[in-house]
Tab-separated table of C-alpha atoms in Angstrom:
chain	number	residue	atom	x	y	z
L	1	MET	CA	79.773	223.957	62.351
L	2	ARG	CA	78.605	221.486	64.463
L	3	THR	CA	77.682	217.378	63.619
L	4	TRP	CA	74.543	215.849	64.502
L	5	GLN	CA	74.605	212.460	62.204
L	6	GLY	CA	75.074	209.689	65.034
L	7	LYS	CA	75.353	212.104	68.297
L	8	ARG	CA	73.328	210.590	71.136
L	9	TYR	CA	71.470	213.752	73.178
L	10	TRP	CA	69.603	213.661	76.180
L	11	LEU	CA	66.593	216.286	76.591
L	12	VAL	CA	65.301	216.799	80.090
L	13	GLY	CA	62.067	218.173	79.778
L	14	ALA	CA	60.733	216.983	76.836
L	15	SER	CA	57.571	215.791	76.914
L	16	GLU	CA	56.294	218.860	75.280
L	17	GLY	CA	56.265	222.556	73.941
L	18	LEU	CA	59.884	223.678	73.352
L	19	GLY	CA	61.406	220.404	74.337
L	20	LYS	CA	59.381	218.200	72.211
L	21	ALA	CA	60.151	221.090	69.212
L	22	LEU	CA	64.014	221.170	69.975
L	23	ALA	CA	63.965	217.077	70.055
L	24	GLU	CA	62.202	216.682	66.946
L	25	ARG	CA	64.667	219.726	64.948
L	26	LEU	CA	67.407	217.561	66.490
L	27	SER	CA	66.417	214.385	65.779
L	28	ARG	CA	65.959	215.329	61.811
L	29	ALA	CA	69.141	216.619	61.955
L	30	GLY	CA	70.341	212.738	62.841
L	31	ALA	CA	70.966	212.638	66.472
L	32	GLU	CA	69.513	210.453	68.634
L	33	VAL	CA	67.757	211.766	70.878
L	34	ILE	CA	66.083	210.362	74.610
L	35	LEU	CA	63.476	212.565	76.026
L	36	SER	CA	63.146	212.730	79.670
L	37	ALA	CA	60.312	214.246	81.665
L	38	ARG	CA	57.923	212.867	84.598
L	39	SER	CA	54.970	211.777	82.519
L	40	GLU	CA	55.261	208.369	80.652
L	41	ASP	CA	52.061	208.649	78.433
L	42	LYS	CA	53.483	212.223	77.023
L	43	LEU	CA	56.538	210.806	76.697
L	44	ALA	CA	55.933	207.611	74.524
L	45	ALA	CA	53.066	209.742	72.490
L	46	ALA	CA	56.143	212.350	71.990
L	47	VAL	CA	58.939	209.530	70.998
L	48	ALA	CA	56.447	208.016	68.354
L	49	GLU	CA	56.045	210.969	66.442
L	50	MET	CA	60.203	211.837	66.204
L	51	PRO	CA	61.452	211.141	62.892
L	52	GLY	CA	64.375	209.278	63.511
L	53	LYS	CA	65.672	207.200	66.207
L	54	ALA	CA	64.332	208.058	69.550
L	55	SER	CA	63.928	206.764	73.293
L	56	TYR	CA	62.052	208.111	76.663
L	57	GLN	CA	63.107	207.482	79.955
L	58	THR	CA	60.885	209.017	83.285
L	59	ILE	CA	62.559	210.677	85.232
L	60	ASP	CA	61.898	213.409	88.414
L	61	ILE	CA	64.473	215.727	88.930
L	62	SER	CA	63.417	217.199	92.574
L	63	ASP	CA	63.951	213.437	93.079
L	64	ASP	CA	68.006	212.345	93.537
L	65	GLU	CA	67.508	208.659	93.469
L	66	SER	CA	65.626	209.334	89.972
L	67	VAL	CA	67.600	211.167	88.448
L	68	LYS	CA	70.451	208.891	89.286
L	69	ALA	CA	68.165	205.606	88.198
L	70	ALA	CA	67.383	207.436	85.229
L	71	ALA	CA	71.031	209.139	84.454
L	72	GLU	CA	72.454	205.269	85.021
L	73	ALA	CA	69.443	204.218	82.192
L	74	VAL	CA	70.271	206.444	79.998
L	75	GLY	CA	74.092	206.211	79.589
L	76	HIS	CA	76.577	207.882	77.883
L	77	VAL	CA	75.941	211.168	75.545
L	78	ASP	CA	77.513	213.157	73.357
L	79	GLY	CA	75.012	216.054	74.763
L	80	LEU	CA	72.934	217.038	77.369
L	81	ILE	CA	69.981	219.534	77.071
L	82	LEU	CA	68.362	220.908	79.883
L	83	LEU	CA	64.212	222.296	79.366
L	84	ALA	CA	62.307	221.174	82.509
L	85	GLY	CA	60.503	223.871	84.367
L	86	VAL	CA	57.748	225.266	86.798
L	87	TYR	CA	55.876	227.932	87.283
L	88	TRP	CA	53.373	230.032	88.952
L	89	PRO	CA	52.752	234.053	88.883
L	90	PHE	CA	52.883	235.689	92.414
L	91	GLY	CA	55.064	238.131	94.765
L	92	ALA	CA	56.120	238.632	97.705
L	93	ASP	CA	53.437	240.349	98.684
L	94	ALA	CA	51.532	237.449	98.135
L	95	TRP	CA	53.462	234.284	98.993
L	96	GLU	CA	53.067	231.008	98.261
L	97	ALA	CA	55.495	229.078	100.197
L	98	ASP	CA	55.316	225.445	98.859
L	99	LYS	CA	54.843	226.870	95.370
L	100	ALA	CA	58.448	229.005	95.564
L	101	VAL	CA	60.270	226.032	97.114
L	102	VAL	CA	58.980	223.825	94.023
L	103	MET	CA	59.989	226.648	91.135
L	104	ALA	CA	63.649	226.372	93.152
L	105	ASP	CA	63.749	222.685	93.324
L	106	ILE	CA	62.721	221.914	89.522
L	107	ASN	CA	63.688	224.787	87.778
L	108	PHE	CA	67.536	225.338	89.516
L	109	THR	CA	68.474	222.357	91.711
L	110	GLY	CA	66.808	219.784	89.712
L	111	PHE	CA	69.374	221.008	86.813
L	112	MET	CA	72.171	220.645	89.082
L	113	ARG	CA	70.694	217.251	90.305
L	114	VAL	CA	71.226	216.286	86.538
L	115	LEU	CA	74.309	217.748	85.711
L	116	GLY	CA	76.108	216.266	88.821
L	117	GLN	CA	75.287	213.005	86.945
L	118	VAL	CA	76.471	214.012	83.747
L	119	VAL	CA	79.461	216.788	83.742
L	120	PRO	CA	81.902	214.307	85.637
L	121	ALA	CA	81.997	211.836	82.593
L	122	MET	CA	82.183	214.756	80.279
L	123	VAL	CA	85.024	216.227	82.065
L	124	ASP	CA	87.117	212.708	82.299
L	125	CYS	CA	86.480	211.990	78.436
L	126	ASP	CA	87.350	216.070	77.544
L	127	ALA	CA	83.874	215.904	75.188
L	128	GLY	CA	80.604	216.569	75.362
L	129	HIS	CA	78.259	219.743	74.653
L	130	ILE	CA	75.581	220.815	77.897
L	131	VAL	CA	73.046	223.322	77.093
L	132	ILE	CA	71.015	225.172	79.898
L	133	THR	CA	67.905	227.036	79.515
L	134	SER	CA	66.885	229.862	81.000
L	135	SER	CA	64.917	232.908	80.491
L	136	LEU	CA	65.562	236.607	79.541
L	137	THR	CA	63.657	237.087	83.396
L	138	GLY	CA	67.115	235.888	84.664
L	139	PHE	CA	68.628	238.835	83.917
L	140	ARG	CA	66.811	241.123	86.766
L	141	GLY	CA	64.329	241.024	89.329
L	142	LEU	CA	60.376	241.738	88.601
L	143	ALA	CA	57.570	242.098	90.292
L	144	GLY	CA	55.005	239.228	90.440
L	145	SER	CA	57.775	236.279	89.772
L	146	ILE	CA	59.265	235.336	93.546
L	147	GLY	CA	60.218	231.765	92.499
L	148	TYR	CA	59.956	232.066	89.020
L	149	THR	CA	62.448	234.886	88.152
L	150	ALA	CA	64.412	233.756	91.103
L	151	SER	CA	65.312	230.203	89.685
L	152	LYS	CA	66.298	231.491	86.007
L	153	ALA	CA	68.960	234.044	87.452
L	154	ALA	CA	70.315	231.234	89.054
L	155	THR	CA	70.322	228.641	86.378
L	156	MET	CA	71.995	231.882	84.311
L	157	SER	CA	74.516	232.105	86.756
L	158	LEU	CA	74.853	228.378	86.408
L	159	ALA	CA	76.004	228.277	83.021
L	160	GLU	CA	78.232	231.266	82.989
L	161	CYS	CA	80.139	229.494	86.006
L	162	MET	CA	80.485	226.490	83.927
L	163	TYR	CA	81.386	227.687	80.648
L	164	ALA	CA	84.233	230.010	83.076
L	165	ASP	CA	85.477	226.308	84.237
L	166	LEU	CA	85.134	224.798	80.839
L	167	ARG	CA	85.534	227.021	78.252
L	168	LYS	CA	88.862	225.903	76.887
L	169	THR	CA	88.299	222.214	77.336
L	170	GLY	CA	86.768	219.662	75.144
L	171	VAL	CA	83.264	220.122	76.764
L	172	ASP	CA	80.594	222.766	74.969
L	173	VAL	CA	78.691	225.084	77.628
L	174	GLN	CA	75.528	226.747	76.098
L	175	VAL	CA	72.620	228.655	77.912
L	176	ALA	CA	70.079	229.863	76.011
L	177	ASN	CA	67.268	232.951	77.369
L	178	PRO	CA	63.990	233.001	75.473
L	179	GLY	CA	61.481	235.257	76.185
L	180	PHE	CA	57.638	234.182	75.942
L	181	ILE	CA	56.582	230.739	74.674
L	182	LYS	CA	53.090	229.942	73.823
L	183	THR	CA	52.812	226.783	76.576
L	184	ARG	CA	50.569	225.563	79.717
L	185	LEU	CA	53.313	227.968	81.525
L	186	THR	CA	52.575	231.250	80.057
L	187	ASP	CA	48.351	230.115	79.868
L	188	LYS	CA	48.942	231.223	83.732
L	189	ASN	CA	49.592	234.368	82.777
L	190	ASP	CA	46.765	237.796	82.861
L	191	PHE	CA	48.983	239.959	80.968
L	192	ASN	CA	50.193	240.996	78.203
L	193	MET	CA	52.886	238.849	77.187
L	194	PRO	CA	54.830	241.040	73.630
L	195	PHE	CA	56.789	239.015	70.728
L	196	MET	CA	55.168	235.726	72.070
L	197	MET	CA	56.639	232.627	70.299
L	198	GLN	CA	55.228	229.534	69.330
L	199	PRO	CA	57.046	226.350	70.985
L	200	GLU	CA	58.370	225.784	66.997
L	201	GLN	CA	60.032	229.544	66.608
L	202	ALA	CA	61.611	229.296	70.091
L	203	ALA	CA	63.568	225.449	68.766
L	204	LYS	CA	64.667	227.102	65.642
L	205	ALA	CA	66.327	229.732	67.528
L	206	MET	CA	67.696	227.586	69.999
L	207	PHE	CA	68.724	224.702	67.712
L	208	ASP	CA	70.394	227.962	65.434
L	209	HIS	CA	72.248	228.849	69.332
L	210	MET	CA	73.739	225.096	69.268
L	211	GLY	CA	75.247	224.857	65.820
L	212	THR	CA	77.655	227.889	66.982
L	213	ASP	CA	80.064	228.275	68.955
L	214	HIS	CA	78.659	230.831	71.392
L	215	PHE	CA	77.820	230.932	75.028
L	216	LYS	CA	74.719	232.907	75.368
L	217	LYS	CA	72.009	233.409	73.007
L	218	SER	CA	69.022	235.999	73.957
L	219	PHE	CA	65.375	235.942	71.866
L	220	PRO	CA	63.520	237.434	70.419
L	221	MET	CA	66.313	239.939	69.692
L	222	MET	CA	64.118	242.990	69.962
L	223	PHE	CA	62.877	241.504	72.950
L	224	SER	CA	66.020	240.867	74.710
L	225	TRP	CA	67.610	244.108	74.438
L	226	LEU	CA	65.172	245.578	77.220
L	227	PHE	CA	66.091	243.103	79.639
L	228	ARG	CA	70.057	243.307	78.788
L	229	LEU	CA	69.654	246.808	78.994
L	230	SER	CA	67.839	246.878	81.789
L	231	GLN	CA	71.240	246.043	83.701
L	232	PHE	CA	72.841	249.602	83.405
L	233	LEU	CA	69.992	251.148	84.944
L	234	PRO	CA	70.243	252.004	88.257
L	235	ASP	CA	68.207	250.537	90.624
L	236	TRP	CA	65.982	253.929	91.323
L	237	ALA	CA	65.755	254.219	87.605
L	238	TYR	CA	64.979	250.514	87.123
L	239	PHE	CA	62.325	250.041	89.563
L	240	ARG	CA	60.298	252.516	89.161
L	241	ILE	CA	59.910	251.648	85.843
L	242	PHE	CA	59.202	247.921	86.534
L	243	GLY	CA	58.395	247.989	90.318
L	244	LYS	CA	54.756	247.484	91.612
């Protein structure tokens, strides 16, 4: 069982939605939380709602200098939770180049930038907790999601590589793969989204996972089976079902 009391957790992508809801749970459990995102107004409002010790630090994870400055301002942390993400729904048959690059840069490369500022210090002191947010979509390619799904597959692989390297050290690595969460991102979709979760529901699932020593959690459970089992389908069958 993990101890939260007195720990410092930096949540990147926590001004609203899942990030804010998870920060509230950590704060209620006794952790000091530092919330980061681009919008200072939203961050200030979110911090004001935290039940415990909380502060904020603006960051643009697509910018190297912004990430370095933010990490220096935040200082030592016991835990880092990466939740930032952007999303636009389109496929390879209607490619939107600028948006595709932004999704890759925020959803994956941005995580790498932040980790580069935090992981070495954790490794040096052989202590720390890193939580990476991926998605159920990261298990296998999907039609109509050329930027988002690819970036989430990359974050899942990133977490797996880090776990392989650090699993026998004092640095704990975990990954969470949620399904659909009611946010401004999913509001862009015009299709049915089964097993839709509210941010508070997803935050509870993620917080419960963080309290364990398990590496990966995919949720909601029943919905996650569809994605995990799809990995075992041959290509001809998978793309007949899930392709256009």
